[in-house]
Coordinates of C-alpha atoms and ligand atoms in Angstrom, one line a residue:
X79 CA -26.0 73.1 -3.2
X80 CA -22.5 75.0 -3.4
X81 CA -22.2 78.4 -5.2
X82 CA -21.6 78.3 -8.8
X83 CA -19.5 80.6 -10.6
X84 CA -19.5 80.5 -14.3
X85 CA -17.3 81.9 -16.7
X86 CA -18.5 82.9 -20.1
X87 CA -15.7 83.5 -22.6
X88 CA -17.9 84.3 -25.2
X89 CA -16.3 84.5 -28.8
X90 CA -12.9 85.0 -27.5
X91 CA -9.7 83.2 -27.5
X92 CA -7.4 81.2 -29.8
X93 CA -6.5 77.7 -29.3
X94 CA -2.9 78.8 -27.5
X95 CA -4.7 81.7 -25.3
X96 CA -7.3 79.4 -24.2
X97 CA -5.0 76.7 -23.2
X98 CA -2.8 79.0 -21.3
X99 CA -6.1 80.8 -19.5
X100 CA -7.4 77.3 -18.6
X101 CA -3.9 76.3 -17.1
X102 CA -3.6 79.8 -15.4
X103 CA -7.1 79.3 -13.9
X104 CA -6.3 75.9 -12.6
X105 CA -3.3 77.3 -11.0
X106 CA -4.9 80.1 -9.4
X107 CA -8.3 78.7 -8.6
X108 CA -7.1 75.7 -6.6
X109 CA -7.6 77.1 -3.1
X110 CA -10.4 79.1 -4.1
X111 CA -12.6 76.2 -5.8
X112 CA -13.1 74.6 -2.5
X113 CA -15.8 77.7 -1.8
X114 CA -17.8 77.1 -4.9
X115 CA -18.3 74.9 -8.1
X116 CA -16.5 76.6 -11.1
X117 CA -17.1 76.2 -14.5
X118 CA -15.6 77.5 -17.6
X119 CA -17.6 78.1 -21.1
X120 CA -15.3 78.7 -23.9
X121 CA -16.1 78.9 -27.7
X122 CA -17.4 75.6 -28.7
X123 CA -14.3 74.7 -30.7
X124 CA -12.1 75.4 -27.8
X125 CA -14.2 73.1 -25.5
X126 CA -11.9 69.7 -26.2
X127 CA -8.6 71.7 -25.6
X128 CA -9.9 73.4 -22.4
X129 CA -11.3 70.3 -21.0
X130 CA -7.8 68.5 -21.5
X131 CA -6.2 71.1 -19.4
X132 CA -9.1 70.8 -16.6
X133 CA -9.7 67.4 -16.6
X134 CA -9.1 65.7 -13.1
X135 CA -9.5 69.1 -11.5
X136 CA -12.6 70.6 -9.8
X137 CA -13.2 73.0 -12.5
X138 CA -15.9 71.9 -15.1
X139 CA -16.7 72.9 -18.4
X140 CA -19.5 74.0 -20.4
X141 CA -21.0 75.2 -23.8
X142 CA -22.4 78.7 -24.7
X143 CA -25.2 77.3 -26.7
X144 CA -26.8 74.0 -28.3
X145 CA -29.5 72.9 -30.5
X146 CA -32.7 71.4 -29.6
X147 CA -32.0 68.4 -31.4
X148 CA -29.6 65.6 -30.8
X149 CA -28.2 65.6 -34.6
X150 CA -29.1 66.6 -38.1
X151 CA -29.2 69.1 -40.8
X152 CA -28.6 72.1 -38.7
X153 CA -25.3 74.0 -40.0
X154 CA -23.2 75.5 -37.6
X155 CA -25.1 74.4 -34.4
X156 CA -23.9 72.5 -31.6
X157 CA -25.7 69.1 -30.5
X158 CA -26.3 68.9 -26.4
X159 CA -25.2 65.3 -26.8
X160 CA -21.7 66.2 -28.3
X161 CA -21.3 68.7 -25.8
X162 CA -21.9 65.9 -23.1
X163 CA -19.7 63.5 -24.7
X164 CA -16.9 66.3 -24.8
X165 CA -17.0 66.2 -21.2
X166 CA -19.2 69.2 -20.7
X167 CA -21.7 69.4 -17.4
X168 CA -23.4 72.6 -18.3
X169 CA -24.5 74.7 -21.0
X170 CA -25.6 78.4 -21.2
X171 CA -28.9 78.7 -23.1
X172 CA -30.9 82.0 -23.6
X173 CA -27.9 84.2 -23.3
X174 CA -29.1 88.0 -23.9
X175 CA -26.7 88.1 -26.7
X176 CA -28.1 85.0 -28.7
X177 CA -31.7 86.3 -28.0
X178 CA -30.9 89.8 -29.4
X179 CA -28.2 88.3 -32.1
X180 CA -30.2 85.1 -33.2
X181 CA -33.8 86.2 -32.2
X182 CA -34.1 83.4 -30.1
X183 CA -37.3 83.2 -28.3
X184 CA -38.5 81.9 -24.8
X185 CA -40.0 78.8 -26.6
X186 CA -36.6 78.2 -28.3
X187 CA -34.7 78.7 -25.0
X188 CA -37.0 76.1 -23.4
X189 CA -36.5 73.7 -26.2
X190 CA -32.7 74.1 -25.7
X191 CA -32.8 73.5 -22.2
X192 CA -35.0 70.5 -22.3
X193 CA -32.6 69.0 -24.8
X194 CA -29.6 70.2 -22.6
X195 CA -31.4 68.0 -19.7
X196 CA -32.2 65.0 -21.8
X197 CA -28.4 65.0 -22.7
X198 CA -27.4 64.9 -19.2
X199 CA -26.1 68.7 -18.9
X200 CA -27.3 71.3 -16.5
X201 CA -28.6 74.2 -18.3
X202 CA -27.9 77.6 -17.2
X203 CA -30.9 79.4 -18.5
X204 CA -30.5 83.4 -18.8
X205 CA -33.2 85.8 -18.2
X206 CA -33.1 89.6 -18.0
X207 CA -34.6 93.0 -18.9
X208 CA -33.4 95.4 -21.6
X209 CA -32.7 99.1 -20.4
X210 CA -35.9 100.3 -22.2
X211 CA -38.1 97.6 -20.6
X212 CA -36.4 98.5 -17.4
X213 CA -37.3 102.4 -17.8
X214 CA -40.7 101.5 -18.6
X215 CA -40.9 99.8 -15.5
X216 CA -41.6 96.5 -17.1
X217 CA -38.9 94.3 -15.2
X218 CA -41.3 92.2 -13.4
X219 CA -43.4 91.4 -16.2
X220 CA -40.4 90.6 -18.6
X221 CA -39.0 88.2 -15.9
X222 CA -42.1 86.5 -15.3
X223 CA -42.6 86.1 -18.9
X224 CA -39.1 84.7 -19.6
X225 CA -39.0 82.6 -16.6
X226 CA -42.1 80.8 -17.2
X227 CA -41.6 80.7 -21.0
X228 CA -37.8 79.5 -20.9
X229 CA -37.6 77.2 -17.7
X230 CA -38.7 73.6 -18.6
X231 CA -42.0 73.0 -16.6
X232 CA -40.6 69.7 -15.4
X233 CA -37.1 70.6 -14.4
X234 CA -36.4 70.2 -10.6
X235 CA -34.2 72.6 -8.7
X236 CA -31.3 70.7 -8.8
X237 CA -31.3 70.2 -12.5
X238 CA -31.4 73.6 -13.7
X239 CA -29.4 76.8 -13.0
X240 CA -31.3 80.4 -13.8
X241 CA -29.3 83.5 -14.6
X242 CA -30.4 86.8 -13.9
X243 CA -28.6 89.1 -16.2
X244 CA -30.1 92.8 -16.8
X245 CA -29.0 93.3 -20.3
X246 CA -28.1 96.9 -19.5
X247 CA -25.6 95.4 -16.7
X248 CA -23.9 93.0 -19.4
X249 CA -20.3 94.2 -20.4
X250 CA -21.2 98.1 -19.6
X251 CA -19.6 98.1 -16.2
X252 CA -22.9 99.0 -14.7
X253 CA -24.5 96.7 -12.1
X254 CA -27.8 96.3 -10.4
X255 CA -28.4 97.7 -6.8
X256 CA -28.2 94.4 -4.5
X257 CA -32.0 95.6 -3.4
X258 CA -33.0 95.3 -7.2
X259 CA -30.9 91.9 -7.6
X260 CA -32.6 90.4 -4.3
X261 CA -36.0 91.6 -5.5
X262 CA -35.9 89.7 -9.0
X263 CA -34.2 86.7 -7.7
X264 CA -36.9 86.6 -5.0
X265 CA -39.3 86.9 -7.8
X266 CA -37.5 83.8 -9.8
X267 CA -37.5 81.5 -6.7
X268 CA -41.4 82.4 -6.3
X269 CA -42.1 81.7 -9.9
X270 CA -39.9 78.6 -9.9
X271 CA -41.6 77.4 -7.0
X272 CA -45.3 77.7 -8.4
X273 CA -46.5 74.5 -9.5
X274 CA -43.3 72.7 -8.4
X275 CA -44.0 72.8 -4.7
X276 CA -40.6 74.8 -3.9
X277 CA -37.3 76.3 -5.1
X278 CA -35.1 74.5 -2.6
X279 CA -31.8 73.7 -4.0
X280 CA -32.5 76.1 -7.1
X281 CA -29.4 78.1 -7.9
X282 CA -30.2 81.6 -8.9
X283 CA -26.9 83.3 -10.3
X284 CA -26.5 86.8 -11.2
X285 CA -24.6 88.3 -14.2
X286 CA -24.0 91.6 -15.4
X287 CA -20.3 93.4 -14.9
X288 CA -19.4 91.1 -11.9
X289 CA -15.7 91.7 -11.0
X290 CA -13.8 91.3 -7.9
X291 CA -14.7 94.7 -6.7
X292 CA -18.2 94.0 -6.4
X293 CA -18.3 90.3 -6.1
X294 CA -18.5 90.3 -2.6
X295 CA -21.4 92.3 -1.9
X296 CA -23.6 90.8 -4.8
X297 CA -22.7 86.9 -3.6
X298 CA -23.9 87.7 0.1
X299 CA -27.2 89.0 -1.5
X300 CA -30.6 87.2 -0.7
X301 CA -31.5 84.5 -3.2
X302 CA -27.7 85.0 -5.2
X303 CA -26.1 81.5 -5.3
X304 CA -23.7 82.5 -8.0
X305 CA -22.6 84.5 -10.7
X306 CA -22.3 84.4 -14.5
X307 CA -19.1 86.3 -15.5
X308 CA -18.2 87.5 -18.9
X309 CA -15.6 89.8 -19.1
X310 CA -13.9 89.2 -15.9
X311 CA -13.6 85.6 -16.5
X312 CA -10.6 86.2 -19.4
X313 CA -8.3 87.2 -16.4
X314 CA -7.5 84.3 -13.9
X315 CA -6.6 86.5 -10.9
X316 CA -9.6 88.5 -11.1
X317 CA -12.0 85.4 -11.8
X318 CA -10.6 83.6 -8.8
X319 CA -11.2 86.6 -6.6
X320 CA -14.8 86.4 -7.7
X321 CA -14.8 82.6 -6.8
X322 CA -13.1 83.7 -3.3
X323 CA -16.0 86.4 -2.6
X324 CA -18.7 83.5 -2.2
X325 CA -19.8 83.5 1.5
X326 CA -18.4 80.5 3.2
Ligands
PEP140 C1 -22.0 87.8 -19.6 O1 -21.6 87.5 -20.6 O2 -23.2 86.8 -19.1 C2 -21.7 88.8 -18.4 C3 -22.5 88.9 -17.3 O3 -20.9 89.8 -19.1 P1 -20.0 90.7 -18.4 O4 -19.8 90.1 -17.1 O5 -18.9 91.2 -19.2 O6 -21.0 91.8 -18.0

């Protein structure tokens, strides 16, 4: 599987700025895109505009969240089927900001991932420990609980992506050491393989203050097959340097 670099725009952008950023990214990543699969995840209302700009290019579009149901009385939520109809290929589920801001549990995240798969989307399932959990030495326990609880049991390696995002590293400028990243990614691969007979083809992304300056080292780390990028994905030049940092 090629490396995957996903840009999470979070709740940023206007219609005009999103179109401009997508256009700039297409122009900037043109050469770099050969090194990795690239997906942009704008706020839901901006998906059609970003998709219009990226259509026909190698850059894919994804959602930042989806509901567990296809349709119904769920005010403010986004259907995975609609995301697919709008041209999305991926959807982030279980981002720590959703787990914290909306009380999302592993069970809910797993149901969202299952709904995404059913709609033909590839879920990017996020896991990661908080600073307090890390300080208490609970990283391994938290990752085991989240991976076991959030990743659909029947999911095959090629159909899902798992993102390890230590919560304390998101938007803080702090990054985990490559030794820590390798250890947690190795644990995730082992957890995924249990009961599935292997983890070949599974992409495990690292996320948390990835930028051009640290991308090369992080992306060369054992068991790292891409990055989930927040802040740096809002800068076309920075984002394309991250893509270019994928090992050839
Ligand atoms: C994220 O939003 O998933 C993320 C990793 O953000 P940042 O790169 O800004 O830390």
